[in-house]
Coordinates of C-alpha atoms in Angstrom, one line a residue:
X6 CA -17.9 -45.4 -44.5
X7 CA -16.3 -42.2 -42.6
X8 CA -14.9 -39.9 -45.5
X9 CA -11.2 -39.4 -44.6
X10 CA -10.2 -39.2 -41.2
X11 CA -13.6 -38.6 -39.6
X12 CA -13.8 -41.9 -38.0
X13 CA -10.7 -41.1 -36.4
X14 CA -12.5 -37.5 -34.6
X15 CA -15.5 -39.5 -34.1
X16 CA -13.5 -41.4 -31.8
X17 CA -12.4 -39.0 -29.8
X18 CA -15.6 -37.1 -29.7
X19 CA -17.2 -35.7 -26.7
X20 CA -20.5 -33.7 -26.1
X21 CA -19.6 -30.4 -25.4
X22 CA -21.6 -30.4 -21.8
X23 CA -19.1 -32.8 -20.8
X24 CA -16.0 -31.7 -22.4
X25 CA -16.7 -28.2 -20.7
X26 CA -17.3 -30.4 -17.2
X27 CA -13.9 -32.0 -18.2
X28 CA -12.5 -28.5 -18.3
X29 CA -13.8 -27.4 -15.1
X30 CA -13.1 -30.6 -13.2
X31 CA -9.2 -29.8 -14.8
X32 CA -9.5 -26.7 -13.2
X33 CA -10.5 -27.5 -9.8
X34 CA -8.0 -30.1 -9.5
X35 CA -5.2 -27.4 -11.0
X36 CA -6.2 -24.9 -8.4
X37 CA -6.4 -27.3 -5.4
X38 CA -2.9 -28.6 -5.9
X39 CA -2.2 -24.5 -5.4
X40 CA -4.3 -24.1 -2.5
X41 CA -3.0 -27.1 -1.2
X42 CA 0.7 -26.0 -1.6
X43 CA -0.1 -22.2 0.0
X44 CA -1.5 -24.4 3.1
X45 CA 1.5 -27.0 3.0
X46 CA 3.7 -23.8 3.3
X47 CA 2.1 -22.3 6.1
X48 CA 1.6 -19.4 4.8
X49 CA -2.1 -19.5 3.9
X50 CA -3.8 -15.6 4.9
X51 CA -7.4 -16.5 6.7
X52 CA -9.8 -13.1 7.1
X53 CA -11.1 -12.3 10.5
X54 CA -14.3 -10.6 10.4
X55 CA -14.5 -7.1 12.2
X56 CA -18.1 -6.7 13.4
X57 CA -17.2 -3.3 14.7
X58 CA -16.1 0.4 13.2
X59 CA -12.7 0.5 12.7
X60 CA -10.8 1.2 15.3
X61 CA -8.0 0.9 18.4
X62 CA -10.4 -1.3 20.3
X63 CA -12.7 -3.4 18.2
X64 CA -14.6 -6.8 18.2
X65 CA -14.1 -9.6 16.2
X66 CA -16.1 -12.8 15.0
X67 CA -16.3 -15.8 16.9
X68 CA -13.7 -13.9 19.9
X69 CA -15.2 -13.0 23.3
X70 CA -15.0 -9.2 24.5
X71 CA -13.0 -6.4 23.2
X72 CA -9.7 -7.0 21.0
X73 CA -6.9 -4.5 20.7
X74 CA -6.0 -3.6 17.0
X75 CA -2.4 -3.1 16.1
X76 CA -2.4 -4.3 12.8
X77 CA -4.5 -1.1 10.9
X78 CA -3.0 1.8 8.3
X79 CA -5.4 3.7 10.9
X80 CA -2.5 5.8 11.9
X81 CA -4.4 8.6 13.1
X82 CA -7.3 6.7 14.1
X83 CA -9.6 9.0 12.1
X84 CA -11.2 6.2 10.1
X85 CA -14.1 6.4 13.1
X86 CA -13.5 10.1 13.9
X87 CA -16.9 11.6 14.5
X88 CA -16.4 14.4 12.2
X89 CA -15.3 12.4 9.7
X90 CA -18.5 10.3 9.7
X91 CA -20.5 13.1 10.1
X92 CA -18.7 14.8 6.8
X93 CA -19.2 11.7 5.1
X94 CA -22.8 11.6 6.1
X95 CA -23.0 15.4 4.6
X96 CA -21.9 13.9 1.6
X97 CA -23.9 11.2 1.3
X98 CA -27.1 13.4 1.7
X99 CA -26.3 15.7 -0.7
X100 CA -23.9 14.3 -3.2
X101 CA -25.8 10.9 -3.3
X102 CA -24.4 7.5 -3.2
X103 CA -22.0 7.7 -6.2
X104 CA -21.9 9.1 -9.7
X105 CA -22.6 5.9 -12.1
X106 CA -19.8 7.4 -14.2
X107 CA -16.1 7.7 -15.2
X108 CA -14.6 11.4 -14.2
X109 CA -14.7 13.1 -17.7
X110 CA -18.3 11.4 -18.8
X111 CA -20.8 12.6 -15.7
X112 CA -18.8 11.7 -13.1
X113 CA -16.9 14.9 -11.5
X114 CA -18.8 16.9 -8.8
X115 CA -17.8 20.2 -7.1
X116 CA -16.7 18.0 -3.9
X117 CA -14.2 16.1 -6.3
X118 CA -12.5 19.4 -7.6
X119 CA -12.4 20.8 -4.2
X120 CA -10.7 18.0 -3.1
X121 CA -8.0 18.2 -5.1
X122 CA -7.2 21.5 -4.8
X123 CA -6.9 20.8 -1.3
X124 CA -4.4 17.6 -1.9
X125 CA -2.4 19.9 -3.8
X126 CA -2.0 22.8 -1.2
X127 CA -1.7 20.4 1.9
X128 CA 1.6 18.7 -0.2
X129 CA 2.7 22.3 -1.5
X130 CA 2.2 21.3 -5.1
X131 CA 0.5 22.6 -8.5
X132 CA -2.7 19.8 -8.9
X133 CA -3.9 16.9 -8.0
X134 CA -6.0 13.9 -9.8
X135 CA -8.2 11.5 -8.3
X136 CA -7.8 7.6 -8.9
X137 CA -10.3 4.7 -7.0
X138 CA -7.0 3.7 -5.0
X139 CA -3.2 4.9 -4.8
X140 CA -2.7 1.0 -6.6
X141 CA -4.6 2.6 -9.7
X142 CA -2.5 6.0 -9.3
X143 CA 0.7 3.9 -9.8
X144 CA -1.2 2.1 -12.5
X145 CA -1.7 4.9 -14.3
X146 CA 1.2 6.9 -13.8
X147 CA 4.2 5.3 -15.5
X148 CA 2.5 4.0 -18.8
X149 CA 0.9 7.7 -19.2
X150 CA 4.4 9.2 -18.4
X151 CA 7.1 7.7 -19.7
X152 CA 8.0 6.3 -23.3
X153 CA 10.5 3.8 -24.9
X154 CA 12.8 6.8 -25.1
X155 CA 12.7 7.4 -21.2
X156 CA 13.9 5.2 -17.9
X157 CA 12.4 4.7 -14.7
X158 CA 14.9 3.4 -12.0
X159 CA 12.7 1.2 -9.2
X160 CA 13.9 0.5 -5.8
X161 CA 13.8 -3.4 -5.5
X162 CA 11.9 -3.2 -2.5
X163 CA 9.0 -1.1 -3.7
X164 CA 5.3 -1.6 -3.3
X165 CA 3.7 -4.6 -5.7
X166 CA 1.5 -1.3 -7.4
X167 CA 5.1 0.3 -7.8
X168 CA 6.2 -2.8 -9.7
X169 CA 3.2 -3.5 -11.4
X170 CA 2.5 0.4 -12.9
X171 CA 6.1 -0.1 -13.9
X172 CA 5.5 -3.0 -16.3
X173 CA 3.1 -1.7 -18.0
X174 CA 5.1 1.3 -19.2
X175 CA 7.2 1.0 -22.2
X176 CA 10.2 2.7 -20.6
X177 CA 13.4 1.2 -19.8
X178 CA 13.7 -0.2 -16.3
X179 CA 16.9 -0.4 -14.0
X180 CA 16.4 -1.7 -10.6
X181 CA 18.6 -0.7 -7.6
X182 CA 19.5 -2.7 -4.8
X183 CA 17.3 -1.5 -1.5
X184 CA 18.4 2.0 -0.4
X185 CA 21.4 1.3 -1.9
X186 CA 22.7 4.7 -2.9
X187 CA 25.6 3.5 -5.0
X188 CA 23.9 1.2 -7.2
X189 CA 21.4 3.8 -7.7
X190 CA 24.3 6.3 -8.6
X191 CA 25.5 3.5 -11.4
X192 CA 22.3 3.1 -13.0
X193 CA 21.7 7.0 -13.1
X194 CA 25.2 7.1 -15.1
X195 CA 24.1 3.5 -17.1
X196 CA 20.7 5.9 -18.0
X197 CA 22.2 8.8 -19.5
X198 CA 21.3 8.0 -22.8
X199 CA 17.7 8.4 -22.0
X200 CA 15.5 11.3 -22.3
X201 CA 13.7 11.6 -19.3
X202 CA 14.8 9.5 -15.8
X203 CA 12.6 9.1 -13.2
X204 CA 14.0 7.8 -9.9
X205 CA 11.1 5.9 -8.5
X206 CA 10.6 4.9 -4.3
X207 CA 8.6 4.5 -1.4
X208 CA 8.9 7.0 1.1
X209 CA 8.3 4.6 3.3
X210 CA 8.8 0.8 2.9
X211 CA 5.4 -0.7 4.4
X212 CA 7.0 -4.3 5.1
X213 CA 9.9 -3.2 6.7
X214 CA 9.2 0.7 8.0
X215 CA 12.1 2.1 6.9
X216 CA 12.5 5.3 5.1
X217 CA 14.4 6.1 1.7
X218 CA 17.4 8.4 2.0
X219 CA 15.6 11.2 -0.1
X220 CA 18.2 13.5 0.4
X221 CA 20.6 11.3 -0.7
X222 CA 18.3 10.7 -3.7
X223 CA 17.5 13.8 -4.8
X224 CA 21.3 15.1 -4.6
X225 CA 21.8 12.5 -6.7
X226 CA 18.9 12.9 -9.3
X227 CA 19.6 16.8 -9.8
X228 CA 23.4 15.7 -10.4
X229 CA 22.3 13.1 -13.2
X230 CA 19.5 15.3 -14.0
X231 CA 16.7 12.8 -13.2
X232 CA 13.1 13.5 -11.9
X233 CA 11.9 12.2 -8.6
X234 CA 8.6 10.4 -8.0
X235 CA 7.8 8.9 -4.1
X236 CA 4.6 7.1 -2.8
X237 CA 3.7 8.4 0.0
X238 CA 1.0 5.5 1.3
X239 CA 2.8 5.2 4.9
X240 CA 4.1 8.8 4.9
X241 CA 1.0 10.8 4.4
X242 CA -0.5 12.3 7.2
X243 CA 2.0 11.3 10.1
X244 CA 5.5 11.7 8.9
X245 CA 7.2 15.4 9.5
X246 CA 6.1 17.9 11.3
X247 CA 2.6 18.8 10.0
X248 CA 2.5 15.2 8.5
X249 CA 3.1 16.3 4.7
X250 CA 5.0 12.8 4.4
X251 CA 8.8 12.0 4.1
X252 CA 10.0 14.8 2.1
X253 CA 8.6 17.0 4.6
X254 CA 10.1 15.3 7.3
X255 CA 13.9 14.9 4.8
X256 CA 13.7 18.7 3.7
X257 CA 13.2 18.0 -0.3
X258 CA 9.8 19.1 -0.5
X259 CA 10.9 21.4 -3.2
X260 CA 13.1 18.5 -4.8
X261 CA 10.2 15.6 -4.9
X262 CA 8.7 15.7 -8.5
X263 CA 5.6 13.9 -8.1
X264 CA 3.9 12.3 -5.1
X265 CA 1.2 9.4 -5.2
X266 CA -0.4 8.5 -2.0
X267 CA -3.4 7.2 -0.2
X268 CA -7.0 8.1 1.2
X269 CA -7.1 4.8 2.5
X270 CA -4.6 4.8 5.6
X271 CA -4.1 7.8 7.8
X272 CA -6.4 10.2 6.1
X273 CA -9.9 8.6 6.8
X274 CA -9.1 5.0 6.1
X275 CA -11.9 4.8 3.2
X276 CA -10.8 4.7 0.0
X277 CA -9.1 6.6 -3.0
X278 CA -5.6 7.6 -4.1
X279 CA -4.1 10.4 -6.0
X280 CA -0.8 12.0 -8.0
X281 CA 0.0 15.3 -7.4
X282 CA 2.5 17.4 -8.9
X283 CA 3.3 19.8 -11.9
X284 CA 0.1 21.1 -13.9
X285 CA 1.3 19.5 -17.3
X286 CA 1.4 16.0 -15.8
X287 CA -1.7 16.2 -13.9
X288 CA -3.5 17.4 -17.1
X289 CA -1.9 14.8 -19.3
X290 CA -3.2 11.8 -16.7
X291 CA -6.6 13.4 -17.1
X292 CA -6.2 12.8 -20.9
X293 CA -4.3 8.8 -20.8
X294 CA -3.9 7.6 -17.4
X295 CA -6.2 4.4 -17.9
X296 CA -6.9 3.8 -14.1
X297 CA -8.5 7.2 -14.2
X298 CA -10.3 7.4 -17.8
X299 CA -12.2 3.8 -17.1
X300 CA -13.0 3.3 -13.5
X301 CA -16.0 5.2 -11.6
X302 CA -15.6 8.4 -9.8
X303 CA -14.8 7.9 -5.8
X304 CA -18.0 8.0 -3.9
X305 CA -19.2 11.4 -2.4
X306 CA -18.6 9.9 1.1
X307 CA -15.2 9.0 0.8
X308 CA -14.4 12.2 -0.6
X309 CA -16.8 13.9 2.2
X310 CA -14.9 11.8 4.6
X311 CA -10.8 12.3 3.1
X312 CA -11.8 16.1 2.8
X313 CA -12.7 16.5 6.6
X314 CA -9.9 14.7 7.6
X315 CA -7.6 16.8 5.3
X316 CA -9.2 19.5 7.3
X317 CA -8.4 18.2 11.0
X318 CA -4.9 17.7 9.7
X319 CA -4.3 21.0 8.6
X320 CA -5.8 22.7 11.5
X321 CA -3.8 20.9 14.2
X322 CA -0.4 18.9 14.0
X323 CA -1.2 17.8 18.0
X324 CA -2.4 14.1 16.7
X325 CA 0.8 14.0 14.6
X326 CA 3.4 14.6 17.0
X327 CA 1.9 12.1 19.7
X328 CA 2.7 9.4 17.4
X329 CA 6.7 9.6 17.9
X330 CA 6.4 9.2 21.5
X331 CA 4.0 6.0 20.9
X332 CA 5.9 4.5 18.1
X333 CA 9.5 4.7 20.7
X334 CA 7.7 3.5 23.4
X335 CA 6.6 0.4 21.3
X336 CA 9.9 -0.5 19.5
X337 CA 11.9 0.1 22.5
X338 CA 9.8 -2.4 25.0
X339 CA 10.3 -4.5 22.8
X340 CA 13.9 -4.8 22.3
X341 CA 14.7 -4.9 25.3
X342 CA 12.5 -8.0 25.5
X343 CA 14.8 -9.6 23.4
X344 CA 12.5 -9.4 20.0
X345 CA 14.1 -7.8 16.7
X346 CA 11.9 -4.7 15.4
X347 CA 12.7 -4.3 11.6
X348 CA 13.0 -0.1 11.0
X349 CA 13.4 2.9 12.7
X350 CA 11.2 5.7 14.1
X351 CA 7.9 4.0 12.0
X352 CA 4.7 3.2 13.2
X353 CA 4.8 -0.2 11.5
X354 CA 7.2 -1.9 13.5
X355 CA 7.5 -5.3 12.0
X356 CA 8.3 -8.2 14.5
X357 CA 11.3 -10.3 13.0
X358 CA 10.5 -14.0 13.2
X359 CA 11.7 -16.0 10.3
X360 CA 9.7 -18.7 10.0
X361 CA 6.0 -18.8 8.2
X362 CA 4.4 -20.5 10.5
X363 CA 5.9 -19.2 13.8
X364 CA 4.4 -15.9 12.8
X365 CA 1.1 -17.6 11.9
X366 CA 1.4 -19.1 14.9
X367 CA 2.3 -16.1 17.4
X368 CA -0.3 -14.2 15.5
X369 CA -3.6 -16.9 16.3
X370 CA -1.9 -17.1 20.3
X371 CA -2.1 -13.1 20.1
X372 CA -5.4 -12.9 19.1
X373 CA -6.5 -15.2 22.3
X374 CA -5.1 -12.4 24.5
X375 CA -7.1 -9.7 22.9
X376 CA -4.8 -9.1 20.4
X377 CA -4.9 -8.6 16.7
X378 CA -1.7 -8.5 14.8
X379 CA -1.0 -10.2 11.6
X380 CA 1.8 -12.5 10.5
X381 CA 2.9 -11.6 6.6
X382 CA 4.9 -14.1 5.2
X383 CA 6.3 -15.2 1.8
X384 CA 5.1 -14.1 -1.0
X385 CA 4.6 -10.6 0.7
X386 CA 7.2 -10.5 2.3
X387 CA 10.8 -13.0 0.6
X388 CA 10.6 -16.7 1.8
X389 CA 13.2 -16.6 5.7
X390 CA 11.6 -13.3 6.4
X391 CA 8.6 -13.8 7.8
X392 CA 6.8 -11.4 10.5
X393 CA 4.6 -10.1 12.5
X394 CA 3.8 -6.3 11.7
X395 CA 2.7 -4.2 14.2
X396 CA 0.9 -0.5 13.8
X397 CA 1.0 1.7 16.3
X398 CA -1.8 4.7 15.8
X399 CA -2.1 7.9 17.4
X400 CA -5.4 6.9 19.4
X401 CA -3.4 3.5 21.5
X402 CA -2.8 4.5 24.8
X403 CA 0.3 4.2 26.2
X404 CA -1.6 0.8 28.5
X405 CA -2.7 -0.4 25.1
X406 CA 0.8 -0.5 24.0
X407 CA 2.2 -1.9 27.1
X408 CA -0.4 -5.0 27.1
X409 CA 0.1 -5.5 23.8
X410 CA 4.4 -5.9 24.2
X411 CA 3.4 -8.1 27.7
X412 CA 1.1 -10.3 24.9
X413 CA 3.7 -10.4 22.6
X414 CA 6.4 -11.6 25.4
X415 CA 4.3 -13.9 26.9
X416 CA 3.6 -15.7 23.2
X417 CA 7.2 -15.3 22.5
X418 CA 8.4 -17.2 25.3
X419 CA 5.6 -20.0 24.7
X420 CA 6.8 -20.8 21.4
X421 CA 10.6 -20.8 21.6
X422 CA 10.6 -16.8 20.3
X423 CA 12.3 -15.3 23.1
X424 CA 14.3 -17.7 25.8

């Protein structure tokens, strides 16, 4: 006889090998209904493998001869500048392949400290901290900073890392419509009763390549008596006239609180990100920003490398202003083509199109002309809004740019784009 209900259990029993197989198999079939739907949608991302250095001319798996790349954050094409690999190299040989350690542990070298002190003085500010990536900087930055007795006001439009280092805070959170300065204006006055506001954008808006009104922003933050914070990712490095970023290039240098931004895009194209700003705040993410406190130093070489190209920066603004000239000559080919570039004055001039799989599409026929552009579609970018973003860099040459908008007219016309 089974005592109680056993008999009923023992009915139902299964060996645990095979339950844990029935738990797997429900996974698999879980996840391949979502793969399935991403593909259905046309708006599944495949990786084309680079067998080349980064670059405006590189090679690609499986795709005879040279390919032209307009899709890189390589702005100033100094992710293969000789110096750069040859600081990086420096590095490597005398710094050693990494630290095996968080910052405050074993992990912060003289190359590390110099570094920031040279982020700070390049952006005119008091310090700088290191983070793996600019996505852990905005991680970090938010929860450290702000409290349930504070506000952080978020342009809808911002970066994912924005959003995401915004959730994790326990402030309170008002989203503004995109550059909307009026909505922004009523959720400074709806924040009031807060103690600290921070007024929280992109400089510039990597899906679209448009710029925040910082002026307009600031004016309004020292009338509500808000703080300003911008991410700088597509700013750094190319935008005003010695490439300090968008409040260089909007005169509010002195107005921008704090600044997060990038290694990874124009100033080497390795790795890394940083916040730099007041003293206090930088010391304070040293002591809570959790990006920071349990992730591993940034290699010697990517430091090596970011610091040389810090360097070149500040030495010369030549590479900077070629870029204006480039980026026009791009965007205006192309309207009058007939196509619709999404921004003004950016580098990343995103290629309206609509529909996911038109881009993915356009992009594939691209890539057969020697080519390589990207289509972004929905969930990067909202569902009707679907494009192909192209980067212009300071190292295309004005005949680079010119096959790439005869490509792009030629695929446009095949597939219904242009008439």
């Amino acid at each position: 006889m089974w005592p109680g209900n056993a008999w009923r259990a023992a009915l139902f029993w299964v060996p645990r090998g095979r339950r844990a197989q029935s738990a797997l198999a429900q996974l698999r079939g879980i996840l391949e209904g979502e793969l399935e739907g991403i593909r259905g949608a046309g708006t599944w991302k495949s990786e084309r493998v680079i067998t080349s250095r980064q670059g405006p001319h590189i090679r690609v798996d499986g795709v005879s001869g040279g390919i032209l790349n307009f899709c890189a954050n390589n702005y100033l094409g100094l992710s293969s500048h000789p110096e750069v690999i040859q600081a990086g190299l420096q590095a490597l040989e005398q710094f050693g392949a990494g630290l095996s350690s968080v910052r405050f542990i074993c992990g912060t070298q003289s190359i590390h400290k110099n570094l920031e002190a040279k982020i700070a003085r390049f952006h005119q500010r008091e310090d700088a901290i290191l983070y793996p990536s600019c996505f852990d900087a905005n991680a970090g930055l938010f929860e450290a900073l702000l409290t349930p007795e504070d506000a952080v006001l978020s342009d809808e439009l911002n970066h994912a890392s924005i959003i995401d280092g915004i959730r994790l805070c326990k402030a309170h959170k008002y989203r503004y419509r995109h550059l909307d300065m009026a909505d922004l204006e009523a959720k400074l006055q709806e924040a009031q009763r807060h103690r600290l506001r921070l007024v929280a954008t992109d400089g510039a808006f990597s899906m679209d390549g448009d710029i925040a009104p910082l002026q307009e922003i600031c004016r309004l933050a020292s009338r509500y008596g808000a703080l300003v914070f911008v991410d700088e990712c597509h700013a750094t490095g190319f935008l005003g006239p010695t490439g300090r970023g968008t409040d260089e290039l909007l005169g509010v240098m002195d107005q921008v609180t704090i600044i997060n931004s990038t290694l990874g895009k124009a100033l080497g194209g390795a790795s890394g990100g940083y916040t730099t700003g007041p003293g206090p705040l930088v010391s304070l993410l040293r002591q809570r920003a959790r990006p920071y406190l349990f992730s591993n130093s940034l290699p010697p070489a990517v430091v090596g490398c970011a610091s040389k190209a810090l360097d070149l920066l500040m030495g010369s603004n030549t590479i900077v202003q070629s870029m204006a000239a480039k980026t026009q000559r791009f965007r205006s080919k192309m309207e009058a083509a007939g196509f619709t570039i999404s921004g003004a004055s950016h580098p990343i001039c995103p290629v309206m199109l609509g529909d996911a799989r038109l881009a993915s599409r356009m992009a594939d026929d691209m890539l057969k002309r020697g080519i390589f552009v990207i289509g972004f579609s929905y969930p990067v970018v909202p569902k009707g809004k679907a494009r192909i973003r192209v980067q212009i860099s300071a190292v295309h040459s004005e005949e680079d740019i010119d096959h790439c908008v005869e490509a792009f007219v030629e695929v446009g016309r095949l597939h219904g784009a242009l008439p």
